[in-house]
Coordinates of C-alpha atoms and ligand atoms in Angstrom, one line a residue:
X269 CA -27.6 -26.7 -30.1
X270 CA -23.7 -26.7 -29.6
X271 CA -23.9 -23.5 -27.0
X272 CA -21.5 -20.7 -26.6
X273 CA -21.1 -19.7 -23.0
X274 CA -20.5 -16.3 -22.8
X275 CA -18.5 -15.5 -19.3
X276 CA -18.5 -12.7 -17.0
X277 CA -15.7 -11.1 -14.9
X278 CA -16.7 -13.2 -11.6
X279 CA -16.7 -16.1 -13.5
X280 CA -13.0 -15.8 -15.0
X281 CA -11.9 -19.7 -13.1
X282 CA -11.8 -23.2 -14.5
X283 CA -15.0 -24.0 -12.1
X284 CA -17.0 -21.6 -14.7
X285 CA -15.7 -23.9 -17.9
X286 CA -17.0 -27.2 -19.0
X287 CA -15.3 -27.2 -22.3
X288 CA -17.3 -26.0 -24.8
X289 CA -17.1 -22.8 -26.7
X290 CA -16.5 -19.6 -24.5
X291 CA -17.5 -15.8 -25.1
X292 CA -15.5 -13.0 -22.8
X293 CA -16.7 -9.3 -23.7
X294 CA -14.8 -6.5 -22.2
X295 CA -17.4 -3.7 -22.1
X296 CA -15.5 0.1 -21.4
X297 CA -19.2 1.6 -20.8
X298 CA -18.8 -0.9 -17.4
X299 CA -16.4 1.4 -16.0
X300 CA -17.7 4.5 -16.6
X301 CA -21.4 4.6 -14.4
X302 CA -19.8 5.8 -11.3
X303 CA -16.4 6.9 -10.2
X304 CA -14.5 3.8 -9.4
X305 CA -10.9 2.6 -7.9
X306 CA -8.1 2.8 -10.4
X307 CA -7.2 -0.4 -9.0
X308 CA -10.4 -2.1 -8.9
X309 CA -10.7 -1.3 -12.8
X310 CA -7.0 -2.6 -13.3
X311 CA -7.8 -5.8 -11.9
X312 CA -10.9 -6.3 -13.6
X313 CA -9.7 -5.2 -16.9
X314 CA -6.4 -7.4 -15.8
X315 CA -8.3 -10.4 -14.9
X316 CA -10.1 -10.4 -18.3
X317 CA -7.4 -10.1 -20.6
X318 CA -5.3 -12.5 -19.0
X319 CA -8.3 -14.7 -19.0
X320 CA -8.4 -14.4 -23.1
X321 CA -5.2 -15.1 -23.3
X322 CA -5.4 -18.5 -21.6
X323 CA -8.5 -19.5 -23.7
X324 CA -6.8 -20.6 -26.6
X325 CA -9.2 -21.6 -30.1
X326 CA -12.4 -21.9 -27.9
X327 CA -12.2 -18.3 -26.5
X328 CA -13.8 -15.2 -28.7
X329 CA -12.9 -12.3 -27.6
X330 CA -14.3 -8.6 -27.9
X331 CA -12.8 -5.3 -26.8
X332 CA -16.1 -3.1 -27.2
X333 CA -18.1 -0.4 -26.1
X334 CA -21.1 -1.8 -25.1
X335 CA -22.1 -5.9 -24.7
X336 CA -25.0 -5.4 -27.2
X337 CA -22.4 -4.6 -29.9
X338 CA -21.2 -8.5 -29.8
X339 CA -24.3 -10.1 -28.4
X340 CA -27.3 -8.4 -29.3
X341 CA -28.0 -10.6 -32.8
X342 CA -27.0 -13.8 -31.3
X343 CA -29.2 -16.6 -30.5
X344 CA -26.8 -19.7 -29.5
X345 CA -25.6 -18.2 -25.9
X346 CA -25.5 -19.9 -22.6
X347 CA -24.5 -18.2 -19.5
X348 CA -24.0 -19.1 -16.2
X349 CA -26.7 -16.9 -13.9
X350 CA -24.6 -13.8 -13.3
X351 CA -24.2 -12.0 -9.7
X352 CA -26.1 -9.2 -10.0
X353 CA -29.8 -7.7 -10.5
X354 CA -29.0 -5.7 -13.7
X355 CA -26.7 -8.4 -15.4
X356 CA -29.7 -10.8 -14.6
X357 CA -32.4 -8.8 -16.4
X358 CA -29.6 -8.6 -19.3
X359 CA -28.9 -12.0 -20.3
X360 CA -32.5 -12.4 -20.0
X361 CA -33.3 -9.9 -22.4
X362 CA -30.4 -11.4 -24.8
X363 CA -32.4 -14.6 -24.6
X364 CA -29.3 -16.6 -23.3
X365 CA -29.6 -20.5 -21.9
X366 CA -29.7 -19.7 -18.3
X367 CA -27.8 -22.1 -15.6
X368 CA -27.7 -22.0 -12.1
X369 CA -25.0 -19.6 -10.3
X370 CA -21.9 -21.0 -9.5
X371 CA -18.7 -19.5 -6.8
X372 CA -20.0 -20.0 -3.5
X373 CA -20.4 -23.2 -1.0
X374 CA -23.8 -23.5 -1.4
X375 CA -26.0 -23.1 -4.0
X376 CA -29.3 -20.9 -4.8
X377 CA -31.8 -23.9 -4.5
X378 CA -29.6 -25.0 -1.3
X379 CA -30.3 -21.4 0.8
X380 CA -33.9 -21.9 -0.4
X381 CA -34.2 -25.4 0.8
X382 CA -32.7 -23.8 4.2
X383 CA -35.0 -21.2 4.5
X384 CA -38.2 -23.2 4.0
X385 CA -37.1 -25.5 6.8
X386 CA -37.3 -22.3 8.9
X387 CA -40.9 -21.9 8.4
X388 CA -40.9 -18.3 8.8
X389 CA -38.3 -18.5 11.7
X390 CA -36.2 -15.0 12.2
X391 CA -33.3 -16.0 9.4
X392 CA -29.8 -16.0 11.4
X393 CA -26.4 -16.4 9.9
X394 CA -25.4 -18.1 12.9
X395 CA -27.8 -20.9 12.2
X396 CA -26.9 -21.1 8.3
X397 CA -23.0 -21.4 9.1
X398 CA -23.8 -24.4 11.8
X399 CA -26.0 -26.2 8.8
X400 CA -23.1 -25.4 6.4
X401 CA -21.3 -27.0 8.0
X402 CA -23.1 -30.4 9.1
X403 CA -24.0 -30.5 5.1
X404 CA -20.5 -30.3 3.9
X405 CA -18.9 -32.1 6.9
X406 CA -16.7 -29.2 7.6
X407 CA -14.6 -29.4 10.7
X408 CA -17.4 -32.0 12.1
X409 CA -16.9 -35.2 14.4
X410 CA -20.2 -36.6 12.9
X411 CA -23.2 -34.5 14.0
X412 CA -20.9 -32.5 16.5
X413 CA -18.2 -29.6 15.7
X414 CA -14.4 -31.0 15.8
X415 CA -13.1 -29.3 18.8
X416 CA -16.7 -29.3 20.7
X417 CA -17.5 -25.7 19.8
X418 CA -19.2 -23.6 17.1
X419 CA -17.6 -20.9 17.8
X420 CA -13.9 -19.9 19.5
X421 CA -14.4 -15.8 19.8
X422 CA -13.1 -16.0 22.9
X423 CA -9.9 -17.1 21.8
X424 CA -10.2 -15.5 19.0
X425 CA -10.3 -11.5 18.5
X426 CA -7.4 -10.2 20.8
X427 CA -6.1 -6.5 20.7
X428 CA -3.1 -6.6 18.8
X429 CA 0.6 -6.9 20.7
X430 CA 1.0 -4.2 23.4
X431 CA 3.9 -1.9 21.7
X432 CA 4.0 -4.2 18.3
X433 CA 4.2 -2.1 15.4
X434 CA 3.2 -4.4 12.8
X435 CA 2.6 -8.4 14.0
X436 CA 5.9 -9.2 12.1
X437 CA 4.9 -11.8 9.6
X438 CA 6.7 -11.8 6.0
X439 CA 4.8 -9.6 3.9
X440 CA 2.2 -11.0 2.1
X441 CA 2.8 -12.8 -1.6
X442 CA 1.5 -10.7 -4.5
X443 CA 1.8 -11.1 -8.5
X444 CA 4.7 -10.2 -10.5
X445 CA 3.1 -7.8 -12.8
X446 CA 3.2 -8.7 -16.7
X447 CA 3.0 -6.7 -20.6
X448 CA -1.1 -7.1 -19.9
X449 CA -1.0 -4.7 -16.5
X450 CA 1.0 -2.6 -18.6
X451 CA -1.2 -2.4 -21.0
X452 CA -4.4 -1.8 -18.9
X453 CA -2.7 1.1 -17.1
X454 CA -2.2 2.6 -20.1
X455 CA -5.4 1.9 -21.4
X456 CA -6.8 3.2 -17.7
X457 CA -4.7 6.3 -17.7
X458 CA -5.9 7.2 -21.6
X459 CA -9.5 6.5 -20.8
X460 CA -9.4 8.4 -18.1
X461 CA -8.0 11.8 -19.8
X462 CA -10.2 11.5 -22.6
X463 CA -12.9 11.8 -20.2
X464 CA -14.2 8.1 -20.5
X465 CA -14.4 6.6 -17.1
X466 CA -13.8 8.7 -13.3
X467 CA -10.7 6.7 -11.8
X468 CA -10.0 7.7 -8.3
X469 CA -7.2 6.4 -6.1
X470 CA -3.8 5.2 -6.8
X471 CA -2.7 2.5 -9.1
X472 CA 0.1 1.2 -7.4
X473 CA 1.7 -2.2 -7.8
X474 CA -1.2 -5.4 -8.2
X475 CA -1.3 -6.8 -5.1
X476 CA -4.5 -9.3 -5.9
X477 CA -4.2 -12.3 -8.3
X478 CA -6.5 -12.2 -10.9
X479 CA -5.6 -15.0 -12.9
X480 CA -5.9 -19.1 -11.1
X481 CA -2.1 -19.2 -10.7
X482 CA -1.9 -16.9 -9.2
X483 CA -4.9 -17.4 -6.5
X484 CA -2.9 -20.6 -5.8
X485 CA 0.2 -18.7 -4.8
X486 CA -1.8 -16.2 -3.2
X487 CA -3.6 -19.1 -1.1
X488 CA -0.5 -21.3 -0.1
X489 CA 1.1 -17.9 1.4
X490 CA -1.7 -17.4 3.3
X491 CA -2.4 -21.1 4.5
X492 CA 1.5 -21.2 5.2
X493 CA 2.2 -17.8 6.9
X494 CA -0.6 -16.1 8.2
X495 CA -3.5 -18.6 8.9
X496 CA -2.2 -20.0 12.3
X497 CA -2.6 -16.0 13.1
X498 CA -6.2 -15.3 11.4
X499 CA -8.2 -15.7 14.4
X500 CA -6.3 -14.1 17.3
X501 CA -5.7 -11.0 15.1
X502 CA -9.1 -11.2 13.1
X503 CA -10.5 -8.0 14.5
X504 CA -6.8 -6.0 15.1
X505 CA -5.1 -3.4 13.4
X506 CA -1.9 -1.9 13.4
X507 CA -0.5 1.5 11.2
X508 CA 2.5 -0.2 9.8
X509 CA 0.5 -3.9 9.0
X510 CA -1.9 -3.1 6.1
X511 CA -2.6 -6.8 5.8
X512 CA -2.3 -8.2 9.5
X513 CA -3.5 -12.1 9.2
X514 CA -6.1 -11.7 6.6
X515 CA -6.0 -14.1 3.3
X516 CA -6.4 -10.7 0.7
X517 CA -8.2 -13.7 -0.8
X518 CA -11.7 -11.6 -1.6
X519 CA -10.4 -10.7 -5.2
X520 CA -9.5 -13.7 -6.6
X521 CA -12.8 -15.6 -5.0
X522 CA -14.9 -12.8 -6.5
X523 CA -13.5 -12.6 -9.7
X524 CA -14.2 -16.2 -10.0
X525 CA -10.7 -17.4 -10.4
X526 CA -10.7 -19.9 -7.1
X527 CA -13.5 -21.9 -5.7
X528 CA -14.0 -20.7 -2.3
X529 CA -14.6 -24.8 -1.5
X530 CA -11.3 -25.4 -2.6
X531 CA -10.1 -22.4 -0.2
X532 CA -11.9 -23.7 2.8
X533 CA -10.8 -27.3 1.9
X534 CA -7.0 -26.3 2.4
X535 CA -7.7 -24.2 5.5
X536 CA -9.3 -27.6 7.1
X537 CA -6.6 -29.6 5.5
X538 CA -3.7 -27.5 7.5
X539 CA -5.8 -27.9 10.8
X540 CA -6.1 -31.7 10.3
X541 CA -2.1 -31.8 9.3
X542 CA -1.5 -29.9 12.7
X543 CA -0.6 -26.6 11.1
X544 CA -2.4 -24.2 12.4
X545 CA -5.4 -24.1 15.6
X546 CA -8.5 -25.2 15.7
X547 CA -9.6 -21.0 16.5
X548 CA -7.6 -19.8 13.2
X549 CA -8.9 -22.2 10.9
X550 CA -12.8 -22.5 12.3
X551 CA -12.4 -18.1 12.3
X552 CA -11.6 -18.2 8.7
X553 CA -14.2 -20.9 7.2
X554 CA -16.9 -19.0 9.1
X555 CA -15.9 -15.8 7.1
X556 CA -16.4 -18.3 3.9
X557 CA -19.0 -20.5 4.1
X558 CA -20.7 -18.5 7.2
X559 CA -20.5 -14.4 5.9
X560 CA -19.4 -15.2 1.9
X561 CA -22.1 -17.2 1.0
X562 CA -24.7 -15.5 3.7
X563 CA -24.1 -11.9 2.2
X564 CA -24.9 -13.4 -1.1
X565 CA -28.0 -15.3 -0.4
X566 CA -29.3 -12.4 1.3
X567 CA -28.7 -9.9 -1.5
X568 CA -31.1 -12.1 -3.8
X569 CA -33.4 -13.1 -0.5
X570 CA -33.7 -9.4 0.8
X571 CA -34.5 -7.9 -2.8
X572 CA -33.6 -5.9 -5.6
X573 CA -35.2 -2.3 -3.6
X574 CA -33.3 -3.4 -0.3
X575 CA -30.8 -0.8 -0.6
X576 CA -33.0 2.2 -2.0
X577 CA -35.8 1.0 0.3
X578 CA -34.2 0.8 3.6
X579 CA -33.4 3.9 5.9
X580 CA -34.9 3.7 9.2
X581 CA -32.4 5.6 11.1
X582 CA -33.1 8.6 8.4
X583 CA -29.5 9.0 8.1
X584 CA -29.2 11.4 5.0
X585 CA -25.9 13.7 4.9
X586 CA -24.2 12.9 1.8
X587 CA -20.4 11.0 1.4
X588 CA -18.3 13.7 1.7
X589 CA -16.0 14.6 -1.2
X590 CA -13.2 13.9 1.0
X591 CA -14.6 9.9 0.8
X592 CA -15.4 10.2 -3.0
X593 CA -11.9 11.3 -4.0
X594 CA -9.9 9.5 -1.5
X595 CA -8.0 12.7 0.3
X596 CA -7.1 10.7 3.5
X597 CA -5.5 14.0 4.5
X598 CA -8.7 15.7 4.9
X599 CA -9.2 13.3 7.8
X600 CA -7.1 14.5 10.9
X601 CA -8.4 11.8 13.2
X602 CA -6.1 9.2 12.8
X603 CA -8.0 5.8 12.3
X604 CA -9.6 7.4 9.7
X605 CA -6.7 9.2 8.0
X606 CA -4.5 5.8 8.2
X607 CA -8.0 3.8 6.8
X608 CA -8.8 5.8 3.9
X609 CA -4.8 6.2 2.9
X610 CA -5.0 2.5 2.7
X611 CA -7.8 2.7 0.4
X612 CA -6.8 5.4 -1.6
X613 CA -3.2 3.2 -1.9
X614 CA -4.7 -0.5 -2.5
X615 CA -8.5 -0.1 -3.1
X616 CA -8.5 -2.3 0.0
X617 CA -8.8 -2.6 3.8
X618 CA -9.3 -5.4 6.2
X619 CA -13.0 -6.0 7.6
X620 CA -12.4 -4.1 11.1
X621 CA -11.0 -1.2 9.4
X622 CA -14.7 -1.4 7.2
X623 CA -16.8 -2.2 9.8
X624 CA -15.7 -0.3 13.1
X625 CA -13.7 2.9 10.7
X626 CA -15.5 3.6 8.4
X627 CA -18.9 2.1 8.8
X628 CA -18.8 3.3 12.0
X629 CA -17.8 6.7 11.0
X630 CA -20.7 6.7 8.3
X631 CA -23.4 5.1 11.0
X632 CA -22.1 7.8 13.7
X633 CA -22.5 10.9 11.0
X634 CA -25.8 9.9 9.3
X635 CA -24.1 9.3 6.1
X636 CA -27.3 8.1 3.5
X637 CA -26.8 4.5 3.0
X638 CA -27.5 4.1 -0.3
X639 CA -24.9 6.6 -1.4
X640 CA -22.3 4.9 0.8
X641 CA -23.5 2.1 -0.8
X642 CA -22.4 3.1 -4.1
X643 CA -19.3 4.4 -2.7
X644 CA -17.9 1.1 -0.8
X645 CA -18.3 -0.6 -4.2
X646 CA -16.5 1.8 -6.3
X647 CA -13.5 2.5 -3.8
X648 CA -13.0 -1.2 -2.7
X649 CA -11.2 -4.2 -5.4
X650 CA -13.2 -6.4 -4.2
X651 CA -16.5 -4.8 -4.2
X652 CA -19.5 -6.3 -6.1
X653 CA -23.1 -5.5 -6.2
X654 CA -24.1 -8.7 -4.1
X655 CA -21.5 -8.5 -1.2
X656 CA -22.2 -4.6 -0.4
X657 CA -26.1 -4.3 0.2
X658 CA -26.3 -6.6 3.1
X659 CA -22.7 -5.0 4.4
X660 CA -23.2 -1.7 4.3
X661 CA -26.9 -1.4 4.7
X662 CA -27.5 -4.3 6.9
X663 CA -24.4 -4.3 9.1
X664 CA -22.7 -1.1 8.8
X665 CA -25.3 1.2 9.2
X666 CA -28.2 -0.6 10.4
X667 CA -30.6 1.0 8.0
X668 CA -32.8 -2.0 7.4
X669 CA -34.0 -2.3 11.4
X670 CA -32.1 -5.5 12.4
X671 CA -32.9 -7.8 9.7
X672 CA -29.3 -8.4 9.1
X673 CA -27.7 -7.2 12.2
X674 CA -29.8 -7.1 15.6
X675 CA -27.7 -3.8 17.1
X676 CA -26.4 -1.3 15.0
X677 CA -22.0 -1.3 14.9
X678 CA -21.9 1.8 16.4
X679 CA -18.4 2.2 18.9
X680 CA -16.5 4.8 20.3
X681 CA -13.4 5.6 20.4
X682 CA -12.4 3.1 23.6
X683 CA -12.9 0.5 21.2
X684 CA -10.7 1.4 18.7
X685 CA -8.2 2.3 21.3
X686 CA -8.7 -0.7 22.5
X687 CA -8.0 -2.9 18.8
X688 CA -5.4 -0.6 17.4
X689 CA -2.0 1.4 17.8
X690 CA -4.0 4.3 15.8
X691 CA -4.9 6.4 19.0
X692 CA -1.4 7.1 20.8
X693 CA -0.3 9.4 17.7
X694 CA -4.1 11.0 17.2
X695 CA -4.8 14.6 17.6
X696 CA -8.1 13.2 19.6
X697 CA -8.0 11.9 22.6
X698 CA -10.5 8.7 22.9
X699 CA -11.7 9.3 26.5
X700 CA -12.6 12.9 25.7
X701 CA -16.5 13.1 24.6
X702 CA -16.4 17.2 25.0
X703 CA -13.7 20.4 24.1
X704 CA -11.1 20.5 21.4
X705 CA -9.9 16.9 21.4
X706 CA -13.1 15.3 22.1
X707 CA -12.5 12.6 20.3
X708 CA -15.0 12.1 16.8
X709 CA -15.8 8.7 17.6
X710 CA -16.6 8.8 21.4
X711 CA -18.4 12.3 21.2
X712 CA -20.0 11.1 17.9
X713 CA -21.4 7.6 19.3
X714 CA -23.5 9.4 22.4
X715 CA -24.8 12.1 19.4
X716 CA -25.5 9.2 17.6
X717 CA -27.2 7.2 20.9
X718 CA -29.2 10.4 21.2
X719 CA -30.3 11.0 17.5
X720 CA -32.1 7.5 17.1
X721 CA -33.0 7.5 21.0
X722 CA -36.6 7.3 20.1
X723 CA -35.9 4.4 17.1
X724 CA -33.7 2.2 19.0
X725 CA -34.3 2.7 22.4
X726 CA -36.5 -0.4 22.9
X727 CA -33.9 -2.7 21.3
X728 CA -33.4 -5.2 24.2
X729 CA -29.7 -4.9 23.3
X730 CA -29.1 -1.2 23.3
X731 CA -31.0 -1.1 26.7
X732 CA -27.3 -0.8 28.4
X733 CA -26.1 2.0 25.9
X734 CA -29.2 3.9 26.4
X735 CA -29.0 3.6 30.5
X736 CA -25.6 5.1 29.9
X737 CA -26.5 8.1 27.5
X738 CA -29.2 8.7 30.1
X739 CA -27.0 9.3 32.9
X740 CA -24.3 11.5 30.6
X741 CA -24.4 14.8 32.5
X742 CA -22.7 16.7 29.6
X743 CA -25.6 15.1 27.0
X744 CA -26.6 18.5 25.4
X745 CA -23.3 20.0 25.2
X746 CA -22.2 17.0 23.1
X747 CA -24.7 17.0 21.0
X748 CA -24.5 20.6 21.0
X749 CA -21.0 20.4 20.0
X750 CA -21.4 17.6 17.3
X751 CA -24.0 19.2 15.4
X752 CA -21.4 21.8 14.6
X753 CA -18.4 19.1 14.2
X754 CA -16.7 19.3 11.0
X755 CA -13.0 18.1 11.6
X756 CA -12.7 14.4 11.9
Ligands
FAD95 C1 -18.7 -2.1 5.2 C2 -18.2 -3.4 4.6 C3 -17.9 -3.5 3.3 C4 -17.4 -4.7 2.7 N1 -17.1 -4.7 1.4 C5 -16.7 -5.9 0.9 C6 -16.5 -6.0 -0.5 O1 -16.6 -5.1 -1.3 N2 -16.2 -7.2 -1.0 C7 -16.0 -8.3 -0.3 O2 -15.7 -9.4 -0.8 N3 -16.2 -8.3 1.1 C8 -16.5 -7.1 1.7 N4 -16.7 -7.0 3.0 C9 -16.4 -8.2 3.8 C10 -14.9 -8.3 4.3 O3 -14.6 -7.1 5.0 C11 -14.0 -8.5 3.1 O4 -14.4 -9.7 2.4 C12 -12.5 -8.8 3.6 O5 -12.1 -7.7 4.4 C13 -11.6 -9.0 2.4 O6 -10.3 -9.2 2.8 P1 -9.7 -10.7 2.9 O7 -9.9 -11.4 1.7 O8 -8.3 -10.5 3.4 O9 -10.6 -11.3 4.0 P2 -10.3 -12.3 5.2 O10 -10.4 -11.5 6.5 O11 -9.1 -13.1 5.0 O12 -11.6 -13.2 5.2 C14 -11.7 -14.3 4.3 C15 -12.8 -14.2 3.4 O13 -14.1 -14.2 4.0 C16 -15.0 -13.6 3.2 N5 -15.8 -12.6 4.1 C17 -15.6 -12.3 5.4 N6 -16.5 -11.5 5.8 C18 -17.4 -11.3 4.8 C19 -18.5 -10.5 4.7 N7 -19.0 -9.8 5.7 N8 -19.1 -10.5 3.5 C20 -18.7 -11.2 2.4 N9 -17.5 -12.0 2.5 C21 -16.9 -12.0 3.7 C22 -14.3 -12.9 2.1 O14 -14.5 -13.6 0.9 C23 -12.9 -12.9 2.5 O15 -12.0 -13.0 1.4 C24 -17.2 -5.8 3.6 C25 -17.5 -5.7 4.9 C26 -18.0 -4.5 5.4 C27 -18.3 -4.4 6.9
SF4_96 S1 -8.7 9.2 19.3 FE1 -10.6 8.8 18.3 S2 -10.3 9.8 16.3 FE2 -8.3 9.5 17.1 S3 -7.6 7.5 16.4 FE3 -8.6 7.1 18.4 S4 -10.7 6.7 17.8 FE4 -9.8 7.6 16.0

């Protein structure tokens, strides 16, 4: 039967077409389940129209209400298997041709090969990203790594420059906007009023590509300007450098329009040409073929229930409205005033500022995990059903026990200090754990020590933290005071 494949938004790239017929649906009741980014629904909305507009006589395309209005009564789709639980069961239930997933390094049957080699063996990402890499003969002298090492962290993950304000790289490229962003804010803003869809955040300039063009421009900046830098500043941040070294590449490789191969391919290229280190480029294909493609094994591997299923550390105070509607000046502590600003501005922040700002902030609070969950992947461009699970339940808040992450992220404020410029100018002070300006995060990671003393105590990597929290002769009175905290 001459097939129709009918396209999702991850799946808007030339890797997703093999020439035949193509169906691209843009449903409005997707954006109006649960309050979501104003940017985040730009860009999808974005990246769909300008994908109908490239798709000449073998495109069809429907601006509806729902999918089943344009698919319910047809029998000749195809699709490629979609990224999530609920669009699985859908296309299912359509009765589409199902083929295998496509947009990451390695494929479904490829992780499942993997883990039955492992013969019930503990499951590390570490171990993935090493066969990764022998398999695809990335950055590999035959069986051994080019360079001699798996791993240069310890090059790698410097606090920023003493007294640099920014790391004083060109500012990143982004897209010239066109008629079609003009049209989806309108659209956005109309949909909004009428009570449609719950946009929160600002709407400010595009600064992902959505279309393939512009994933190529977006990727020769990076490889040009910042890669050499990606690994000595992976884990810095600075106030007035909302990008630092990152690639901003996580939109464009979720929304399908570049292969994340071909993105790893031109990071190894630029080492080989002598353009950038060995630590920058090894840094950045680990976050590809290492964390991308592990986070989305492991959303399918750990199970549909993961998230609702897993909360060990019986953290259950909601997200804050402050969170849910952005107001970064509800936040007086300044990591987390600067961090949700961003996000409130771009829908966006850079992994430390998700990991050791706010995930730590959530972790250190007892903020539910499912909820924050739902609220990473509505505030954040880039945020999808398969990358947050694993993410935020697994890493962030350590809700699932250690199967993703053997210690929970939880840091005080010494650390931040240590990785940032944020707290010279912050109300806090980070070596103070009790009084007035005991800092949020210090004072907040011994509450947090001695909340989940009984549950995590006998993890043979907390042992250290927990000989600490032992010896704290102010223990009660920070707890005390943190039970009653409510300015962060
Ligand atoms: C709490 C939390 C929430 C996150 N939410 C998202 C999300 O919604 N969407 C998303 O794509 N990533 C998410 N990440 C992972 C990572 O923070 C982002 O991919 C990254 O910050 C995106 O910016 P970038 O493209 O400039 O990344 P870079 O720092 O340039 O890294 C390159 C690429 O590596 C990949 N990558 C690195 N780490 C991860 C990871 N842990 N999981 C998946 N991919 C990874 C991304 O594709 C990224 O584009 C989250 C991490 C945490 C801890
Ligand atoms: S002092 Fe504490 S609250 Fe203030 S910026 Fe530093 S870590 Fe954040």
């Amino acid at each position: 039967m001459d097939r129709t494949r009918w396209l999702f938004a991850g799946q808007l790239g030339p890797q997703f077409d093999d020439g035949g017929k193509i169906l691209l649906i843009e449903a409005r009741s997707v954006f109006g389940r649960v309050p979501m980014h104003r940017a985040k629904a730009h860009i999808i909305l974005s990246a769909i129209r300008h994908r109908a507009r490239s798709g000449g006589k073998r495109l069809e395309f429907h601006q509806v209400e729902d999918y089943r209005e344009v698919v319910a009564d047809r029998d000749d789709l195809e699709v490629i298997d979609p990224t999530s639980y609920r669009a699985r069961r859908a296309v299912r239930a359509y009765g589409a041709h199902v083929l295998p997933s496509r947009g990451f390094v390695t494929s479904e049957a490829d992780f499942a090969d993997w883990v039955g080699g492992k013969k019930g063996r503990r499951l590390l990402m570490e171990d993935f990203y090493r066969w990764v890499r022998g398999r695809e003969d990335l950055l590999m002298e035959g069986h051994s790594p080019v360079g001699g090492d798996w791993n240069y962290d310890a090059k790698n993950r410097n606090p920023p420059p003493k007294g640099a304000t920014n790391l004083g790289l060109p500012a990143p490229w982004w897209p010239t906007e066109d008629e079609i962003d003009e049209e989806v804010r309108a659209d956005l803003d109309k949909w909004h009023q009428d009570g449609l869809v719950t946009l929160v955040g600002d709407d400010g300039p595009r600064r992902f590509a959505v279309t393939p063009e512009e994933a190529e421009a977006a990727l020769d900046d990076f490889i040009d300007v910042r890669l050499p830098d990606f690994g000595t500043f992976e884990d810095a941040t600075l106030t007035n450098d909302w990008t630092m070294a990152h690639s901003l590449l996580s939109v464009p490789m979720n929304m399908g329009v570049i292969d994340p191969r071909r993105v790893v391919d031109r990071a190894v290229a630029a080492y080989e040409a002598g353009d950038a280190p060995i630590e920058a480029v090894e840094g950045f294909v680990r976050q590809i073929v290492g964390w991308r493609d592990w986070m989305w094994h492991l959303y399918w591997h750990l199970g549909e229930r993961y998230t609702a299923a897993n909360n060990v550390l019986h953290a259950t105070e909601p997200v804050p409205d402050a969170l849910w509607e952005l107001d970064a000046d509800a936040f007086e502590a300044n990591c987390l005033h600067h961090t949700v600003a961003g996000v409130r501005d771009r829908g966006w922040a850079h992994h430390i500022q998700r990991l050791m700002v706010l995930g730590n902030h959530g972790l250190l609070r007892g903020l539910q995990p499912a909820e924050l969950t739902e609220w990473f992947t509505g505030a954040f461009v880039d945020g999808t059903p398969w990358v947050m699970p694993a993410n935020v339940v697994g890493m962030s808040q350590h809700a699932d026990g250690g199967i993703v992450a053997t210690k929970p992220y939880a840091s005080g404020g010494a650390y931040i200090d240590r990785m940032s410029d944020y707290c010279g100018g912050c109300r806090f002070d980070p070596k103070k754990r009790v009084g007035e300006d005991a800092c949020p995060f210090t004072a907040g990671y011994w509450s947090f020590l001695d909340r989940t003393e009984r549950r995590l105590a006998d993890n043979p990597r907390m042992k250290q933290a927990y000989a600490g929290l032992r010896r704290l002769s102010d223990r009660e009175e920070v707890v005390e005071q943190e039970r009653h905290r409510d300015r962060w």
